[in-house]
PDB file of C-alpha atoms and ligand atoms in Angstrom:
ATOM      1  CA  MET Z 854       5.998 -14.840 -17.441  1.00 98.00           C
ATOM      2  CA  ILE Z 855       5.575 -17.918 -15.816  1.00 98.00           C
ATOM      3  CA  ILE Z 856       2.245 -17.996 -13.866  1.00 98.00           C
ATOM      4  CA  LEU Z 857       2.421 -20.447 -10.578  1.00 98.00           C
ATOM      5  CA  LYS Z 858      -0.274 -20.724  -8.563  1.00 98.00           C
ATOM      6  CA  THR Z 859       0.996 -23.053  -5.787  1.00 98.00           C
ATOM      7  CA  ILE Z 860       3.927 -22.295  -2.889  1.00 98.00           C
ATOM      8  CA  ALA Z 861       5.766 -25.327  -3.867  1.00 98.00           C
ATOM      9  CA  ASP Z 862       6.089 -24.802  -7.466  1.00 98.00           C
ATOM     10  CA  THR Z 863       6.842 -20.937  -6.830  1.00 98.00           C
ATOM     11  CA  GLN Z 864       9.382 -21.782  -4.034  1.00 98.00           C
ATOM     12  CA  LYS Z 865      11.370 -24.822  -6.289  1.00 97.00           C
ATOM     13  CA  LEU Z 866      11.442 -22.138  -9.454  1.00 97.00           C
ATOM     14  CA  LEU Z 867      12.465 -19.397  -7.422  1.00 97.00           C
ATOM     15  CA  ALA Z 868      15.415 -21.875  -5.343  1.00 95.00           C
ATOM     16  CA  HIS Z 869      17.006 -22.721  -9.011  1.00 94.00           C
ATOM     17  CA  SER Z 870      16.347 -19.214 -10.041  1.00 93.00           C
ATOM     18  CA  LYS Z 871      18.669 -18.042  -7.029  1.00 93.00           C
ATOM     19  CA  ASP Z 872      21.069 -21.039  -7.231  1.00 92.00           C
ATOM     20  CA  ASN Z 873      21.927 -19.502 -10.370  1.00 94.00           C
ATOM     21  CA  GLY Z 874      23.295 -16.023  -8.578  1.00 96.00           C
ATOM     22  CA  LYS Z 875      19.857 -14.259  -9.784  1.00 97.00           C
ATOM     23  CA  VAL Z 876      18.362 -11.575  -8.248  1.00 98.00           C
ATOM     24  CA  ILE Z 877      14.881 -11.565  -7.144  1.00 98.00           C
ATOM     25  CA  GLY Z 878      12.933  -7.958  -7.432  1.00 98.00           C
ATOM     26  CA  PHE Z 879       9.105  -8.760  -5.762  1.00 99.00           C
ATOM     27  CA  VAL Z 880       5.894  -7.132  -5.994  1.00 99.00           C
ATOM     28  CA  PRO Z 881       3.134  -7.792  -4.292  1.00 99.00           C
ATOM     29  CA  THR Z 882      -0.381  -6.580  -5.135  1.00 98.00           C
ATOM     30  CA  MET Z 883      -4.300  -8.027  -4.840  1.00 98.00           C
ATOM     31  CA  GLY Z 884      -4.493  -7.439  -8.683  1.00 98.00           C
ATOM     32  CA  ALA Z 885      -6.719  -4.524 -10.557  1.00 97.00           C
ATOM     33  CA  LEU Z 886      -3.541  -3.726 -11.354  1.00 98.00           C
ATOM     34  CA  HIS Z 887      -3.595   0.344 -13.296  1.00 98.00           C
ATOM     35  CA  GLN Z 888       0.021   2.479 -13.506  1.00 98.00           C
ATOM     36  CA  GLY Z 889       1.322   2.793  -9.699  1.00 98.00           C
ATOM     37  CA  HIS Z 890       1.444  -0.995 -10.035  1.00 98.00           C
ATOM     38  CA  ILE Z 891       3.420  -1.355 -13.024  1.00 98.00           C
ATOM     39  CA  SER Z 892       5.941   1.611 -11.735  1.00 98.00           C
ATOM     40  CA  LEU Z 893       6.764  -0.886  -8.856  1.00 98.00           C
ATOM     41  CA  VAL Z 894       7.160  -3.328 -11.570  1.00 99.00           C
ATOM     42  CA  GLU Z 895       9.533  -1.113 -13.564  1.00 98.00           C
ATOM     43  CA  GLN Z 896      11.379  -0.256 -10.650  1.00 98.00           C
ATOM     44  CA  ALA Z 897      12.298  -3.884  -9.671  1.00 98.00           C
ATOM     45  CA  LYS Z 898      13.275  -4.311 -13.756  1.00 98.00           C
ATOM     46  CA  LYS Z 899      15.721  -1.936 -13.159  1.00 98.00           C
ATOM     47  CA  ASP Z 900      17.041  -3.601 -10.095  1.00 97.00           C
ATOM     48  CA  ALA Z 901      16.584  -7.110 -10.857  1.00 98.00           C
ATOM     49  CA  ASP Z 902      17.232 -10.692 -12.789  1.00 98.00           C
ATOM     50  CA  LEU Z 903      14.016 -12.284 -12.154  1.00 98.00           C
ATOM     51  CA  VAL Z 904      11.013 -10.312 -11.428  1.00 98.00           C
ATOM     52  CA  VAL Z 905       8.274 -12.088  -8.983  1.00 98.00           C
ATOM     53  CA  VAL Z 906       4.409 -10.198  -9.178  1.00 99.00           C
ATOM     54  CA  SER Z 907       1.875 -11.887  -6.552  1.00 99.00           C
ATOM     55  CA  ILE Z 908      -1.443 -10.897  -7.278  1.00 98.00           C
ATOM     56  CA  PHE Z 909      -3.759 -12.177  -3.707  1.00 98.00           C
ATOM     57  CA  VAL Z 910      -6.552 -10.232  -2.786  1.00 98.00           C
ATOM     58  CA  ASN Z 911      -6.383 -11.577   1.175  1.00 98.00           C
ATOM     59  CA  PRO Z 912      -8.964 -11.930   3.040  1.00 97.00           C
ATOM     60  CA  THR Z 913      -7.765 -11.761   6.841  1.00 97.00           C
ATOM     61  CA  GLN Z 914      -6.983  -7.773   5.618  1.00 97.00           C
ATOM     62  CA  PHE Z 915     -10.671  -6.709   5.200  1.00 96.00           C
ATOM     63  CA  ASN Z 916     -12.008  -5.835   8.560  1.00 90.00           C
ATOM     64  CA  ASP Z 917     -15.113  -4.821   6.198  1.00 91.00           C
ATOM     65  CA  PRO Z 918     -16.337  -8.232   4.261  1.00 93.00           C
ATOM     66  CA  LYS Z 919     -18.070  -6.036   1.832  1.00 92.00           C
ATOM     67  CA  ASP Z 920     -15.358  -4.882   0.829  1.00 91.00           C
ATOM     68  CA  LEU Z 921     -13.621  -7.618   0.416  1.00 95.00           C
ATOM     69  CA  GLU Z 922     -16.219  -8.179  -1.713  1.00 95.00           C
ATOM     70  CA  LYS Z 923     -16.363  -5.240  -3.672  1.00 92.00           C
ATOM     71  CA  TYR Z 924     -13.536  -5.529  -4.137  1.00 95.00           C
ATOM     72  CA  PRO Z 925     -12.638  -5.095  -8.199  1.00 95.00           C
ATOM     73  CA  ILE Z 926     -10.889  -8.821 -10.124  1.00 96.00           C
ATOM     74  CA  THR Z 927      -9.488  -8.080 -13.103  1.00 97.00           C
ATOM     75  CA  ILE Z 928      -7.156 -11.324 -13.765  1.00 98.00           C
ATOM     76  CA  ASP Z 929      -7.337 -11.829 -17.361  1.00 98.00           C
ATOM     77  CA  ALA Z 930      -5.909  -7.290 -18.098  1.00 98.00           C
ATOM     78  CA  ASP Z 931      -3.733  -8.340 -15.114  1.00 98.00           C
ATOM     79  CA  THR Z 932      -1.845 -10.416 -16.957  1.00 98.00           C
ATOM     80  CA  GLN Z 933      -2.431  -8.958 -19.722  1.00 98.00           C
ATOM     81  CA  LYS Z 934      -0.226  -5.815 -18.201  1.00 98.00           C
ATOM     82  CA  LEU Z 935       2.247  -7.553 -17.032  1.00 98.00           C
ATOM     83  CA  ILE Z 936       3.044 -10.083 -19.473  1.00 98.00           C
ATOM     84  CA  ALA Z 937       3.942  -6.253 -21.282  1.00 98.00           C
ATOM     85  CA  ALA Z 938       6.204  -5.247 -17.880  1.00 98.00           C
ATOM     86  CA  GLY Z 939       8.643  -7.508 -18.915  1.00 98.00           C
ATOM     87  CA  VAL Z 940       6.995  -9.302 -15.707  1.00 98.00           C
ATOM     88  CA  ASP Z 941       9.125 -12.777 -15.279  1.00 98.00           C
ATOM     89  CA  VAL Z 942       6.957 -15.367 -12.722  1.00 98.00           C
ATOM     90  CA  LEU Z 943       3.048 -14.181 -11.579  1.00 98.00           C
ATOM     91  CA  PHE Z 944       1.909 -16.034  -8.091  1.00 98.00           C
ATOM     92  CA  LEU Z 945      -1.267 -16.559  -8.325  1.00 98.00           C
ATOM     93  CA  PRO Z 946      -2.937 -18.352  -5.373  1.00 98.00           C
ATOM     94  CA  SER Z 947      -5.672 -19.293  -4.308  1.00 98.00           C
ATOM     95  CA  VAL Z 948      -6.788 -18.799  -0.353  1.00 98.00           C
ATOM     96  CA  ALA Z 949      -7.091 -22.391   0.355  1.00 98.00           C
ATOM     97  CA  GLU Z 950      -3.276 -22.336  -1.032  1.00 98.00           C
ATOM     98  CA  MET Z 951      -2.687 -18.735   1.261  1.00 98.00           C
ATOM     99  CA  TYR Z 952      -4.589 -20.117   4.457  1.00 98.00           C
ATOM    100  CA  PRO Z 953      -5.065 -24.180   3.966  1.00 98.00           C
ATOM    101  CA  THR Z 954      -5.808 -24.096   8.140  1.00 98.00           C
ATOM    102  CA  GLU Z 955      -8.032 -21.884  10.511  1.00 96.00           C
ATOM    103  CA  ALA Z 956      -4.953 -21.628  12.807  1.00 96.00           C
ATOM    104  CA  SER Z 957      -2.799 -20.494   9.468  1.00 96.00           C
ATOM    105  CA  ARG Z 958      -4.697 -17.013   9.753  1.00 96.00           C
ATOM    106  CA  LEU Z 959      -3.816 -16.348  13.230  1.00 93.00           C
ATOM    107  CA  MET Z 960      -1.195 -14.308  14.210  1.00 88.00           C
ATOM    108  CA  ASP Z 961       0.219 -13.447  17.329  1.00 87.00           C
ATOM    109  CA  TYR Z 962       2.691 -10.152  16.516  1.00 94.00           C
ATOM    110  CA  ASP Z 963       2.887  -6.607  18.129  1.00 95.00           C
ATOM    111  CA  LEU Z 964       3.573  -4.492  15.858  1.00 97.00           C
ATOM    112  CA  GLY Z 965       2.956  -1.873  18.617  1.00 97.00           C
ATOM    113  CA  TYR Z 966       2.215   1.980  18.721  1.00 97.00           C
ATOM    114  CA  ILE Z 967       2.016   1.801  14.063  1.00 97.00           C
ATOM    115  CA  ASP Z 968      -1.179  -0.718  14.451  1.00 97.00           C
ATOM    116  CA  THR Z 969      -2.751   1.724  16.637  1.00 98.00           C
ATOM    117  CA  VAL Z 970      -3.241   4.942  14.852  1.00 98.00           C
ATOM    118  CA  LEU Z 971      -4.769   6.460  11.633  1.00 98.00           C
ATOM    119  CA  GLU Z 972      -5.049   4.030   9.719  1.00 98.00           C
ATOM    120  CA  ALA Z 973      -4.804   1.442  12.229  1.00 98.00           C
ATOM    121  CA  ALA Z 974      -7.527   3.208  14.357  1.00 98.00           C
ATOM    122  CA  ALA Z 975     -10.092   3.202  10.991  1.00 96.00           C
ATOM    123  CA  ARG Z 976      -9.629  -0.433  10.167  1.00 96.00           C
ATOM    124  CA  PRO Z 977      -8.892  -2.794  12.831  1.00 95.00           C
ATOM    125  CA  GLY Z 978      -7.335  -5.841  12.452  1.00 95.00           C
ATOM    126  CA  HIS Z 979      -6.004  -4.376   8.989  1.00 97.00           C
ATOM    127  CA  PHE Z 980      -2.444  -4.493   8.910  1.00 97.00           C
ATOM    128  CA  ARG Z 981      -2.239  -7.377  11.210  1.00 97.00           C
ATOM    129  CA  GLY Z 982      -3.525  -9.106   7.690  1.00 97.00           C
ATOM    130  CA  VAL Z 983      -0.930  -7.405   6.207  1.00 98.00           C
ATOM    131  CA  ALA Z 984       1.758  -8.466   7.807  1.00 98.00           C
ATOM    132  CA  LEU Z 985       0.202 -11.764   8.282  1.00 98.00           C
ATOM    133  CA  VAL Z 986       0.359 -11.787   4.247  1.00 98.00           C
ATOM    134  CA  VAL Z 987       3.697 -10.060   3.719  1.00 98.00           C
ATOM    135  CA  LYS Z 988       5.139 -12.330   5.404  1.00 98.00           C
ATOM    136  CA  LYS Z 989       3.773 -15.636   4.571  1.00 98.00           C
ATOM    137  CA  LEU Z 990       4.808 -14.081   0.461  1.00 98.00           C
ATOM    138  CA  LEU Z 991       8.142 -13.114   1.868  1.00 98.00           C
ATOM    139  CA  ASP Z 992       8.659 -16.772   3.125  1.00 98.00           C
ATOM    140  CA  ILE Z 993       7.609 -18.646   0.109  1.00 98.00           C
ATOM    141  CA  VAL Z 994       9.729 -15.534  -2.205  1.00 98.00           C
ATOM    142  CA  GLN Z 995      12.623 -14.879   0.328  1.00 97.00           C
ATOM    143  CA  PRO Z 996      13.349 -11.694  -2.565  1.00 98.00           C
ATOM    144  CA  HIS Z 997      16.754 -10.115  -2.388  1.00 98.00           C
ATOM    145  CA  LYS Z 998      14.625  -7.001  -3.237  1.00 98.00           C
ATOM    146  CA  LEU Z 999      10.880  -6.036  -2.434  1.00 99.00           C
ATOM    147  CA  TYR Z1000       9.160  -3.211  -4.052  1.00 99.00           C
ATOM    148  CA  MET Z1001       6.267  -1.283  -2.222  1.00 98.00           C
ATOM    149  CA  GLY Z1002       4.420   2.129  -3.076  1.00 98.00           C
ATOM    150  CA  GLN Z1003       4.332   5.008  -0.244  1.00 98.00           C
ATOM    151  CA  LYS Z1004       0.069   5.610  -1.502  1.00 98.00           C
ATOM    152  CA  ASP Z1005      -0.064   2.884   1.069  1.00 98.00           C
ATOM    153  CA  TYR Z1006       2.548   4.635   3.645  1.00 98.00           C
ATOM    154  CA  GLN Z1007       1.859   3.631   6.862  1.00 98.00           C
ATOM    155  CA  GLN Z1008       1.626  -0.246   5.427  1.00 98.00           C
ATOM    156  CA  LEU Z1009       5.072   0.764   4.141  1.00 98.00           C
ATOM    157  CA  GLN Z1010       6.314   1.349   8.230  1.00 97.00           C
ATOM    158  CA  VAL Z1011       4.606  -1.944   8.684  1.00 98.00           C
ATOM    159  CA  VAL Z1012       6.314  -3.983   6.473  1.00 98.00           C
ATOM    160  CA  ARG Z1013       9.555  -2.233   7.538  1.00 97.00           C
ATOM    161  CA  LYS Z1014       9.477  -3.395  10.804  1.00 97.00           C
ATOM    162  CA  LEU Z1015       7.904  -7.037  10.089  1.00 98.00           C
ATOM    163  CA  ILE Z1016      10.988  -7.081   8.068  1.00 98.00           C
ATOM    164  CA  ALA Z1017      13.164  -6.313  11.163  1.00 98.00           C
ATOM    165  CA  ASP Z1018      11.377  -7.906  13.614  1.00 97.00           C
ATOM    166  CA  PHE Z1019      11.492 -11.238  11.823  1.00 97.00           C
ATOM    167  CA  GLU Z1020      15.189 -10.651  10.618  1.00 97.00           C
ATOM    168  CA  LEU Z1021      13.484 -11.043   6.808  1.00 97.00           C
ATOM    169  CA  GLY Z1022      16.911 -10.363   4.982  1.00 94.00           C
ATOM    170  CA  THR Z1023      15.119  -8.206   2.053  1.00 98.00           C
ATOM    171  CA  GLU Z1024      15.873  -4.837   1.010  1.00 98.00           C
ATOM    172  CA  LEU Z1025      12.911  -3.085   1.338  1.00 98.00           C
ATOM    173  CA  ILE Z1026      12.286  -0.387  -2.177  1.00 98.00           C
ATOM    174  CA  PRO Z1027       9.958   2.511  -0.984  1.00 98.00           C
ATOM    175  CA  CYS Z1028       8.021   3.971  -5.009  1.00 98.00           C
ATOM    176  CA  PRO Z1029       6.779   6.758  -5.040  1.00 98.00           C
ATOM    177  CA  ILE Z1030       2.987   7.400  -5.646  1.00 98.00           C
ATOM    178  CA  ILE Z1031       2.121   7.535  -9.124  1.00 98.00           C
ATOM    179  CA  ARG Z1032      -1.280   9.684 -10.013  1.00 98.00           C
ATOM    180  CA  GLU Z1033      -3.966  10.638 -12.273  1.00 98.00           C
ATOM    181  CA  PRO Z1034      -3.190  13.570 -14.948  1.00 98.00           C
ATOM    182  CA  ASP Z1035      -5.748  16.069 -12.275  1.00 98.00           C
ATOM    183  CA  GLY Z1036      -3.864  14.237  -8.665  1.00 98.00           C
ATOM    184  CA  LEU Z1037      -6.334  11.738  -7.756  1.00 98.00           C
ATOM    185  CA  ALA Z1038      -4.126   8.688  -6.644  1.00 98.00           C
ATOM    186  CA  MET Z1039      -4.162   5.714  -8.375  1.00 98.00           C
ATOM    187  CA  SER Z1040      -5.930   2.655  -6.809  1.00 98.00           C
ATOM    188  CA  SER Z1041      -7.932  -0.375  -7.740  1.00 95.00           C
ATOM    189  CA  ARG Z1042     -10.736   1.376  -5.581  1.00 95.00           C
ATOM    190  CA  ASN Z1043     -11.161   4.471  -8.140  1.00 97.00           C
ATOM    191  CA  VAL Z1044     -13.431   2.607 -10.303  1.00 95.00           C
ATOM    192  CA  ARG Z1045     -16.009   3.031  -8.148  1.00 95.00           C
ATOM    193  CA  LEU Z1046     -16.182   6.226  -7.778  1.00 97.00           C
ATOM    194  CA  THR Z1047     -19.235   6.561 -10.152  1.00 94.00           C
ATOM    195  CA  GLY Z1048     -20.393  10.671 -11.184  1.00 93.00           C
ATOM    196  CA  GLU Z1049     -19.123  13.715  -9.117  1.00 97.00           C
ATOM    197  CA  TYR Z1050     -17.845  11.422  -6.937  1.00 98.00           C
ATOM    198  CA  ARG Z1051     -14.620  10.880  -9.414  1.00 98.00           C
ATOM    199  CA  GLN Z1052     -14.807  15.008  -9.789  1.00 98.00           C
ATOM    200  CA  VAL Z1053     -14.675  15.750  -5.808  1.00 98.00           C
ATOM    201  CA  ALA Z1054     -11.826  13.311  -5.055  1.00 98.00           C
ATOM    202  CA  THR Z1055      -9.517  15.616  -6.365  1.00 98.00           C
ATOM    203  CA  GLU Z1056      -9.722  17.697  -3.363  1.00 98.00           C
ATOM    204  CA  LEU Z1057      -7.677  15.041  -0.971  1.00 98.00           C
ATOM    205  CA  SER Z1058      -4.933  15.424  -3.796  1.00 98.00           C
ATOM    206  CA  GLN Z1059      -5.155  19.518  -4.302  1.00 98.00           C
ATOM    207  CA  THR Z1060      -5.938  19.833  -0.043  1.00 98.00           C
ATOM    208  CA  LEU Z1061      -2.293  17.850   0.546  1.00 98.00           C
ATOM    209  CA  TYR Z1062      -0.665  20.565  -2.027  1.00 98.00           C
ATOM    210  CA  LYS Z1063      -1.869  23.303  -0.562  1.00 98.00           C
ATOM    211  CA  LEU Z1064      -1.353  22.276   2.562  1.00 98.00           C
ATOM    212  CA  LYS Z1065       2.457  21.903   1.704  1.00 98.00           C
ATOM    213  CA  GLU Z1066       2.475  25.143   0.303  1.00 98.00           C
ATOM    214  CA  ASP Z1067       1.000  26.756   3.381  1.00 98.00           C
ATOM    215  CA  MET Z1068       3.486  25.431   5.843  1.00 95.00           C
ATOM    216  CA  ALA Z1069       6.217  27.553   4.123  1.00 93.00           C
ATOM    217  CA  ILE Z1070       4.615  30.775   5.291  1.00 96.00           C
ATOM    218  CA  LEU Z1071       2.348  29.335   8.223  1.00 97.00           C
ATOM    219  CA  PRO Z1072       3.050  26.992  11.499  1.00 97.00           C
ATOM    220  CA  LEU Z1073       2.186  23.574  11.061  1.00 98.00           C
ATOM    221  CA  THR Z1074      -0.567  23.532  12.672  1.00 98.00           C
ATOM    222  CA  GLU Z1075      -2.246  26.110  11.555  1.00 98.00           C
ATOM    223  CA  ALA Z1076      -1.820  24.851   7.997  1.00 98.00           C
ATOM    224  CA  LYS Z1077      -3.150  21.655   8.849  1.00 98.00           C
ATOM    225  CA  LEU Z1078      -5.987  23.398  10.747  1.00 98.00           C
ATOM    226  CA  ALA Z1079      -6.618  25.092   7.459  1.00 98.00           C
ATOM    227  CA  ALA Z1080      -5.915  21.645   5.454  1.00 98.00           C
ATOM    228  CA  GLN Z1081      -8.458  19.862   8.114  1.00 98.00           C
ATOM    229  CA  LYS Z1082     -11.158  23.170   7.629  1.00 98.00           C
ATOM    230  CA  HIS Z1083     -11.069  23.110   4.325  1.00 98.00           C
ATOM    231  CA  LEU Z1084     -13.040  19.042   3.338  1.00 98.00           C
ATOM    232  CA  ASN Z1085     -14.538  19.224   6.790  1.00 98.00           C
ATOM    233  CA  SER Z1086     -16.645  21.430   5.130  1.00 98.00           C
ATOM    234  CA  HIS Z1087     -16.689  20.309   1.993  1.00 98.00           C
ATOM    235  CA  PRO Z1088     -20.592  17.882   2.056  1.00 98.00           C
ATOM    236  CA  LEU Z1089     -19.664  14.619   0.077  1.00 98.00           C
ATOM    237  CA  ILE Z1090     -16.241  14.237   2.098  1.00 98.00           C
ATOM    238  CA  ASP Z1091     -15.802  12.637   5.295  1.00 98.00           C
ATOM    239  CA  VAL Z1092     -12.721  12.686   6.253  1.00 98.00           C
ATOM    240  CA  VAL Z1093     -11.651   9.867   8.625  1.00 98.00           C
ATOM    241  CA  TYR Z1094      -8.372  11.873   9.394  1.00 98.00           C
ATOM    242  CA  LEU Z1095      -6.131  14.240   8.241  1.00 98.00           C
ATOM    243  CA  GLU Z1096      -2.906  14.497  10.571  1.00 98.00           C
ATOM    244  CA  THR Z1097       0.902  15.872   9.715  1.00 98.00           C
ATOM    245  CA  VAL Z1098       3.025  12.876  12.039  1.00 98.00           C
ATOM    246  CA  ASN Z1099       6.394  11.877  11.951  1.00 98.00           C
ATOM    247  CA  GLY Z1100       7.726   9.987   9.189  1.00 96.00           C
ATOM    248  CA  HIS Z1101       9.227   7.177  10.920  1.00 94.00           C
ATOM    249  CA  THR Z1102       7.364   6.622  14.180  1.00 96.00           C
ATOM    250  CA  LEU Z1103       3.946   8.381  13.502  1.00 98.00           C
ATOM    251  CA  ALA Z1104       3.385  10.164  15.725  1.00 98.00           C
ATOM    252  CA  PRO Z1105       1.294  13.202  15.549  1.00 98.00           C
ATOM    253  CA  VAL Z1106       3.657  16.267  14.570  1.00 98.00           C
ATOM    254  CA  ASN Z1107       2.876  19.665  15.608  1.00 95.00           C
ATOM    255  CA  ASP Z1108       6.198  21.846  15.041  1.00 96.00           C
ATOM    256  CA  VAL Z1109       8.562  21.370  11.473  1.00 96.00           C
ATOM    257  CA  ASN Z1110      11.715  21.187  14.171  1.00 96.00           C
ATOM    258  CA  GLN Z1111       9.645  18.809  15.973  1.00 96.00           C
ATOM    259  CA  ALA Z1112      10.661  15.705  13.898  1.00 97.00           C
ATOM    260  CA  PRO Z1113      13.735  15.058  10.780  1.00 97.00           C
ATOM    261  CA  ASN Z1114      10.786  13.952   8.104  1.00 97.00           C
ATOM    262  CA  ILE Z1115       7.470  15.046   8.219  1.00 98.00           C
ATOM    263  CA  ALA Z1116       5.244  14.025   6.246  1.00 98.00           C
ATOM    264  CA  ALA Z1117       0.768  14.812   5.826  1.00 98.00           C
ATOM    265  CA  LEU Z1118      -1.664  11.094   5.679  1.00 98.00           C
ATOM    266  CA  LEU Z1119      -5.365  11.320   4.621  1.00 98.00           C
ATOM    267  CA  ALA Z1120      -7.949   8.765   4.645  1.00 98.00           C
ATOM    268  CA  ALA Z1121     -11.324  10.039   3.670  1.00 98.00           C
ATOM    269  CA  ARG Z1122     -14.798   8.701   2.523  1.00 98.00           C
ATOM    270  CA  VAL Z1123     -15.709   9.986  -1.176  1.00 98.00           C
ATOM    271  CA  GLY Z1124     -19.347   8.294  -2.279  1.00 97.00           C
ATOM    272  CA  GLY Z1125     -18.705   5.177  -0.054  1.00 95.00           C
ATOM    273  CA  VAL Z1126     -14.965   4.846  -1.491  1.00 95.00           C
ATOM    274  CA  HIS Z1127     -12.369   4.762   1.251  1.00 96.00           C
ATOM    275  CA  LEU Z1128      -9.587   6.749  -0.309  1.00 98.00           C
ATOM    276  CA  LEU Z1129      -6.303   7.776   1.089  1.00 98.00           C
ATOM    277  CA  ASP Z1130      -3.169   9.435  -0.158  1.00 98.00           C
ATOM    278  CA  ASN Z1131       0.089  11.749   1.863  1.00 99.00           C
ATOM    279  CA  ILE Z1132       2.666  14.058   1.034  1.00 98.00           C
ATOM    280  CA  ILE Z1133       6.134  14.223   2.560  1.00 98.00           C
ATOM    281  CA  LEU Z1134       6.322  17.650   3.760  1.00 98.00           C
ATOM    282  CA  LYS Z1135       9.927  17.451   5.440  1.00 97.00           C
ATOM    283  CA  PRO Z1136      11.786  14.804   2.830  1.00 94.00           C
TER     284      PRO Z1136
HETATM  285  P1  AMP E2192      -2.418  -3.710  -3.476  1.00 93.11           P
HETATM  286  O1  AMP E2192      -2.588  -3.999  -5.387  1.00 93.11           O
HETATM  287  O2  AMP E2192      -3.572  -1.608  -3.498  1.00 93.11           O
HETATM  288  O3  AMP E2192      -2.519  -3.947  -2.238  1.00 93.11           O
HETATM  289  O4  AMP E2192      -1.080  -2.245  -4.260  1.00 93.11           O
HETATM  290  C1  AMP E2192      -0.216  -3.439  -4.565  1.00 93.11           C
HETATM  291  C2  AMP E2192       1.195  -1.992  -3.946  1.00 93.11           C
HETATM  292  O5  AMP E2192       0.930  -1.492  -5.151  1.00 93.11           O
HETATM  293  C3  AMP E2192       1.545  -1.469  -2.843  1.00 93.11           C
HETATM  294  O6  AMP E2192       2.743  -1.568  -2.285  1.00 93.11           O
HETATM  295  C4  AMP E2192       0.422   0.033  -2.736  1.00 93.11           C
HETATM  296  O7  AMP E2192       1.569   0.575  -2.122  1.00 93.11           O
HETATM  297  C5  AMP E2192       1.098  -0.146  -4.330  1.00 93.11           C
HETATM  298  N1  AMP E2192       0.456   1.081  -4.862  1.00 93.11           N
HETATM  299  C6  AMP E2192      -1.118   0.987  -4.851  1.00 93.11           C
HETATM  300  N2  AMP E2192      -1.418   2.566  -5.511  1.00 93.11           N
HETATM  301  C7  AMP E2192      -0.922   3.548  -6.245  1.00 93.11           C
HETATM  302  C8  AMP E2192       0.154   4.154  -6.810  1.00 93.11           C
HETATM  303  N3  AMP E2192      -1.495   4.923  -7.185  1.00 93.11           N
HETATM  304  N4  AMP E2192       1.746   4.653  -7.060  1.00 93.11           N
HETATM  305  C9  AMP E2192       2.481   3.962  -6.441  1.00 93.11           C
HETATM  306  N5  AMP E2192       2.093   2.845  -6.134  1.00 93.11           N
HETATM  307  C10 AMP E2192       0.749   2.304  -5.548  1.00 93.11           C
END
C-alpha cells in the first residue's frame, strides 16, 4: 500500500493510473477503522482496479469542539487493517494540506431542506463541513466509484445531492450497515461507550427492528409512536430524533403509501456519545 500525504502526489499517481485505464474506487473515512469501513473497502475491491482510502478527521464537520478532541485516532492499527484488506493507496493529508487558508474552510453552498432536519438540526453546520470535505476529496481523487455507508443515511443523501449539483461524475455506491453480533451499528464512537452504556446502546437497533415488525400490524404513526415512547422511557437514553421519512427527500412520512421508499432514522445520546442508526422500512 502506498501512503501519500500531499494532494499533488496523490493527483500525480492517480492521473497515471487513470491514463492506464484503471477504474478507481474511493472510500473516504475519518479513521479508527472497524469492519464497517472494511466492508466498503471489500466492495470497492470487487468493483475497482485501484482502491483508494482516505483518513482525515475533518475539523469543519464537528460543530462540537469537544467531540473533535475526543475523536479516536488509531493510525497504526488502521494502516495494518487497510494493508490486510488489500488497499492500494492511503491518502493521509494533514489539516493544513486540506485547509491551507481560512477561506478554504468556507463553502457557499446551500444543501436545502436536507440540511435543516434531523441530524442537521441537531448538529448545525455539520453537513456543510461534510459537503466541503467530500467535494475537496472528490476533486483530488476523481474516482469512478465512491463507497459510503448507509449507517450515515442523511450523509448519503447530502453526498448524492452534492454529486448531482456539481456534476462530479462519480457513481455513489451505498453499502449496508455492518453491526456487532448484538445488533449495535458499528461506529468509531462505540469505543467511548463504557460500562453499562454499551449494553444500553443495543436498545437502539432493537427498537428499530421492533418498529419494522410493528409496521406489519399497526399504522405507521402508531408503530413510530410506540418506538419513540419505548426509547424516551429509558433513563439512560437521550433521544435526539426518531422519525419515519421519505427515503430520498427525508421529508416526514406518516403513512406507508405516502412515499415510494421509507426509512426510520434515529439518533440518541447514550452515556454522552452521539449514536446513529436507521432501518429501511420500505425499500
Ligand atoms: P467515518 O469514518 O465515520 O466518517 O465513516 C466512513 C465511512 O464508513 C462512511 O461512509 C460511513 O457511512 C461508513 N460506515 C461507518 N460505520 C459503518 C457501518 N457500521 N457499516 C457500514 N458503513 C459504515
